Amino acid sequence: MARINSIPQNSSGQVTVPIDNVAQAYLELLGDRGIKYFFGNAGTDFAPLVDGFARFAAEGRRFPKPVLVPHELTAVSMAHGFAMVTGEPQVVMVHVNVGTSNGLTGIMNASRANIPLIFTAGRTPITEGEIRGGRNLQIHWAQESFDQAAMVREYVKWDYELRNFAQVEKVVDRALNIAMSEPKGPVYLSLPREVLAEEQREFTYTPAQPKMYAQPGPHPEAIRKAAELIRDAENPLIIVSMLGKNPAAVGELAKLSESFALPVAVAISNLYLNFPADHPLHLGFDPMKYVPEADLIIVIESDVPWFPTRARPKFGTKIIQIGIDPFFSRYPMRTFAADVPISSDPLSALIALREALSPYRQSRMKRIDARFERLSREHGEQRKTWKAVAEKLKEDRPIDMEWLSHCIGKVRDSATVVINEYDLRTHQVPVNEPGSFFGSPMVSGLGWCFGAALGVKLARPESVPIVCMGDGVYHFTVPTSCHFMAQGLPVVAVIFNNQCWNAVKGSVLDLYPQGWAARNRDFVLCDLEPVPAYEKIVEAFGGYGERVEDPGEIVPALRRAVKAVKKEKRQALLNVICKHP
């Protein structure tokens, strides 16, 4: 995407553009490589970039478009949300080491969720007046680190510091190649102010070409063995977590499951719409119920398919693990076994499996049909039970989260994108379209959801993101930063307000059911009381806020909130008072 006024350089196809400094060369290259947005939380290291963006604006250059974000976690989470729905790499820049530390939680989330981000930060100047861009503020001494990248190195695939002008094209291309090659993930690039400020008159580079990135494919022998195990299984089970990262894989999983009546259970770490909720082979969101009875378990892109403290496969059960990195090698310890590991992108593996199973299908039709009938009945009974539970709780005060989740399921439509950070009861929200549900990353870097919803809105302006979070998570989102951004990117925020950090309280009760805290009902460091009027915070940013205590008012309140986003083009927040556990 070279400049309109770029000058052809030679037969190699390179172009030359006029610039003032290295920062402008860097921005030029990002735009050419397809980067649409530059999420930034700026500091003094940004001076050459700010001036470069001003030149781009004056010359009518559209990309990359700078997006000012008031807090680093919001910036990284927005980039995460955008990449999550588009599959495109995103660029975030923060202020030297202090900004890096503020954004680190977001990088942990992106790392474990395999989200391709170019996470960049300035590096405080090291010269003291000898060259342009050197130290001229008090902070420039105290902010220097011996190894700035050390704080992120465990969670990025690659880190580097731009050393000079000659490297710009090679460094940016390497960052993109590594971030986008499977398993995808964030990389870290530090940009010294002196290098960015270095004066240059022109920049010659090779324009972007159509590109493919590295990804593994299934080994034929592994597919053959897996197909034989599926062919012979009496009680198979598929467990998924992140398959839906590629929407095309969802439909392929449905075809495979139908071909041999393979039930699908969604793991606790549920990051995407992995399987249509209304599909008769969908067996809910708790695999632990089915793990002990299965004679074959097919784990697809799931880091924790079951909790060994709650359920284990019986002796002799065969395990197939399919994924880009089926053993999750970036985790220091993970011991889920695999009789047949298949290192592949799931879509390719599923297609290959279905083809390998095709010759066996006719001879197994009686078993397949009987299993399909049994599983379809169980699917139907399961849904009836879920609905009955919600109906039983519909008049409870304070509001039960089961009923609140059921109401969200009632109001969602084709424009809705649900983003959940823990409190939504996903079984009450029947989502069937790939890309219409996203859950929080497994590392539990709390505060991700609100920023991610803003990124979704930026990528899909016509959508209505409904972001679901507890009051504890809302604090972690840096609310004023998110509400500031939502002035131009309206979303619906629903606070499941149970007045506590229930995960902490639940952990105490799990480890010490008869302990001092349980006996005395004394759960320090858990309760979030007195309860603020969270609905008033959004009003400070021109949004619609409402406190909901009547369970009969949830659906009308949700519709008012959706109307505010759709019709009035402003954000909305519902503070729903739920049961205190």
Coordinates of N, CA and C in Angstrom, one line a residue, residues 459-540:
A459 N -13.6 -3.1 14.8 CA -13.5 -4.0 13.6 C -14.8 -4.2 12.9
R460 N -15.9 -4.2 13.7 CA -17.3 -4.5 13.1 C -18.2 -3.3 13.6
P461 N -18.2 -2.2 12.9 CA -18.9 -1.0 13.4 C -20.4 -1.3 13.5
E462 N -20.9 -2.2 12.7 CA -22.4 -2.5 12.7 C -22.8 -3.4 13.8
S463 N -21.9 -4.0 14.5 CA -22.2 -4.9 15.6 C -22.7 -4.2 16.9
V464 N -23.3 -5.0 17.7 CA -23.7 -4.5 19.1 C -23.0 -5.4 20.1
P465 N -21.8 -5.1 20.5 CA -21.1 -5.9 21.5 C -21.8 -5.8 22.9
I466 N -22.1 -6.9 23.5 CA -22.6 -7.0 24.9 C -21.5 -7.6 25.7
V467 N -20.9 -6.8 26.6 CA -19.7 -7.3 27.4 C -20.2 -7.6 28.8
C468 N -20.0 -8.8 29.2 CA -20.5 -9.3 30.5 C -19.3 -9.5 31.5
M469 N -19.5 -8.9 32.6 CA -18.4 -9.0 33.6 C -19.0 -8.8 35.0
G470 N -18.2 -9.3 36.0 CA -18.6 -9.1 37.4 C -18.1 -7.7 37.8
D471 N -18.6 -7.3 39.0 CA -18.2 -6.0 39.5 C -16.7 -6.0 39.8
G472 N -16.1 -7.1 40.2 CA -14.7 -7.2 40.4 C -13.9 -7.0 39.2
V473 N -14.3 -7.6 38.1 CA -13.6 -7.5 36.8 C -13.8 -6.1 36.3
Y474 N -14.9 -5.4 36.5 CA -15.1 -4.0 36.1 C -14.0 -3.1 36.6
H475 N -13.6 -3.3 37.9 CA -12.5 -2.5 38.4 C -11.3 -2.7 37.6
F476 N -11.0 -4.0 37.3 CA -9.7 -4.3 36.6 C -9.7 -3.7 35.1
T477 N -10.9 -3.4 34.6 CA -10.9 -3.0 33.2 C -10.3 -1.5 33.0
V478 N -10.1 -0.8 34.1 CA -9.8 0.6 34.1 C -11.0 1.3 33.5
P479 N -12.1 1.4 34.2 CA -13.4 1.8 33.6 C -13.3 3.1 32.9
T480 N -12.6 4.1 33.5 CA -12.7 5.5 32.9 C -12.0 5.4 31.5
S481 N -10.9 4.6 31.4 CA -10.3 4.5 30.1 C -11.2 3.9 29.1
C482 N -11.9 2.8 29.5 CA -12.8 2.1 28.5 C -14.0 3.0 28.2
H483 N -14.6 3.7 29.2 CA -15.7 4.6 28.9 C -15.3 5.7 28.0
F484 N -14.1 6.2 28.2 CA -13.6 7.3 27.3 C -13.6 6.8 25.9
M485 N -13.1 5.6 25.6 CA -13.0 5.1 24.3 C -14.4 4.7 23.7
A486 N -15.3 4.3 24.6 CA -16.7 3.9 24.2 C -17.5 5.1 23.7
Q487 N -17.0 6.4 24.0 CA -17.7 7.5 23.5 C -17.8 7.5 21.9
G488 N -16.8 6.9 21.3 CA -16.8 6.8 19.8 C -17.1 5.4 19.4
L489 N -17.1 4.4 20.3 CA -17.2 3.0 20.0 C -18.3 2.4 21.0
P490 N -19.5 2.8 20.8 CA -20.5 2.4 21.8 C -20.8 0.9 21.9
V491 N -20.8 0.4 23.2 CA -21.0 -1.0 23.5 C -22.0 -1.1 24.7
V492 N -22.6 -2.2 24.9 CA -23.4 -2.5 26.1 C -22.6 -3.2 27.1
A493 N -22.4 -2.6 28.3 CA -21.7 -3.3 29.4 C -22.7 -3.8 30.4
V494 N -22.7 -5.0 30.8 CA -23.6 -5.6 31.8 C -22.7 -6.0 33.0
I495 N -22.9 -5.4 34.1 CA -22.2 -5.8 35.3 C -23.0 -6.8 36.1
F496 N -22.5 -8.0 36.3 CA -23.1 -9.0 37.1 C -22.6 -8.7 38.6
N497 N -23.3 -7.8 39.2 CA -22.8 -7.3 40.5 C -23.2 -8.1 41.7
N498 N -22.2 -9.0 42.1 CA -22.5 -9.8 43.3 C -21.7 -9.3 44.5
Q499 N -21.2 -8.1 44.4 CA -20.6 -7.4 45.5 C -19.3 -8.1 46.1
C500 N -18.7 -8.9 45.3 CA -17.5 -9.6 45.8 C -16.6 -10.1 44.7
W501 N -15.4 -10.5 45.0 CA -14.6 -11.4 44.2 C -14.9 -12.8 44.5
N502 N -15.8 -13.4 43.8 CA -16.3 -14.7 44.2 C -15.3 -15.8 44.0
A503 N -14.4 -15.6 43.0 CA -13.4 -16.6 42.7 C -12.5 -16.8 44.0
V504 N -12.2 -15.7 44.6 CA -11.3 -15.8 45.8 C -12.1 -16.5 46.9
K505 N -13.3 -16.1 47.1 CA -14.2 -16.7 48.2 C -14.4 -18.2 47.9
G506 N -14.6 -18.5 46.7 CA -14.8 -19.9 46.3 C -13.6 -20.7 46.5
S507 N -12.4 -20.1 46.3 CA -11.2 -20.8 46.5 C -10.9 -21.1 48.0
V508 N -11.3 -20.2 48.9 CA -11.2 -20.4 50.3 C -12.1 -21.6 50.7
L509 N -13.3 -21.6 50.3 CA -14.2 -22.6 50.6 C -13.8 -24.0 50.1
D510 N -13.2 -24.0 48.9 CA -12.7 -25.2 48.3 C -11.6 -25.9 49.1
L511 N -10.7 -25.0 49.5 CA -9.5 -25.5 50.3 C -9.8 -25.8 51.7
Y512 N -10.7 -24.9 52.3 CA -11.0 -25.0 53.7 C -12.5 -24.9 54.0
P513 N -13.2 -26.0 53.6 CA -14.7 -26.0 53.7 C -15.1 -25.9 55.2
Q514 N -14.3 -26.3 56.1 CA -14.6 -26.2 57.5 C -13.7 -25.3 58.3
G515 N -13.0 -24.4 57.5 CA -12.0 -23.5 58.1 C -12.6 -22.4 58.9
W516 N -11.7 -21.5 59.3 CA -12.1 -20.4 60.1 C -13.0 -19.4 59.4
A517 N -12.6 -19.1 58.1 CA -13.4 -18.2 57.3 C -14.8 -18.8 57.1
A518 N -14.9 -20.1 56.8 CA -16.2 -20.7 56.5 C -17.1 -20.7 57.8
R519 N -16.5 -21.1 58.9 CA -17.2 -21.2 60.2 C -17.7 -19.8 60.6
N520 N -16.9 -18.8 60.5 CA -17.2 -17.5 61.0 C -17.8 -16.5 59.9
R521 N -18.0 -17.1 58.7 CA -18.4 -16.2 57.6 C -17.6 -14.9 57.5
D522 N -16.3 -15.1 57.6 CA -15.4 -13.9 57.7 C -14.4 -14.0 56.5
F523 N -14.9 -13.5 55.3 CA -14.1 -13.6 54.1 C -13.4 -12.3 53.8
V524 N -12.3 -12.0 54.5 CA -11.6 -10.7 54.2 C -11.0 -10.8 52.8
L525 N -10.8 -9.6 52.3 CA -10.2 -9.4 50.9 C -11.1 -10.0 49.8
C526 N -12.3 -10.2 50.1 CA -13.2 -10.8 49.1 C -14.4 -9.9 48.7
D527 N -15.0 -9.2 49.7 CA -16.2 -8.5 49.5 C -15.9 -7.1 49.0
L528 N -16.7 -6.6 48.0 CA -16.6 -5.3 47.4 C -17.8 -4.4 47.8
E529 N -17.8 -4.1 49.1 CA -18.8 -3.3 49.7 C -18.2 -2.1 50.5
P530 N -18.9 -1.0 50.5 CA -20.3 -0.7 50.0 C -20.3 -0.6 48.5
V531 N -21.5 -0.8 47.9 CA -21.6 -1.0 46.5 C -21.7 0.4 45.8
P532 N -20.8 0.8 44.9 CA -20.9 2.1 44.2 C -22.0 2.1 43.2
A533 N -22.4 3.3 42.8 CA -23.4 3.4 41.7 C -22.6 3.4 40.4
Y534 N -22.3 2.2 40.0 CA -21.5 2.0 38.7 C -22.2 2.7 37.5
E535 N -23.5 2.6 37.6 CA -24.3 3.2 36.4 C -24.1 4.7 36.3
K536 N -23.6 5.3 37.3 CA -23.4 6.8 37.2 C -22.1 7.1 36.5
I537 N -21.1 6.2 36.5 CA -19.8 6.4 35.9 C -20.0 6.6 34.4
V538 N -20.8 5.7 33.8 CA -21.0 5.8 32.3 C -21.7 7.2 31.9
E539 N -22.5 7.7 32.8 CA -23.2 9.0 32.5 C -22.2 10.1 32.4
A540 N -21.1 10.0 33.1 CA -20.0 11.1 33.0 C -19.4 11.1 31.6

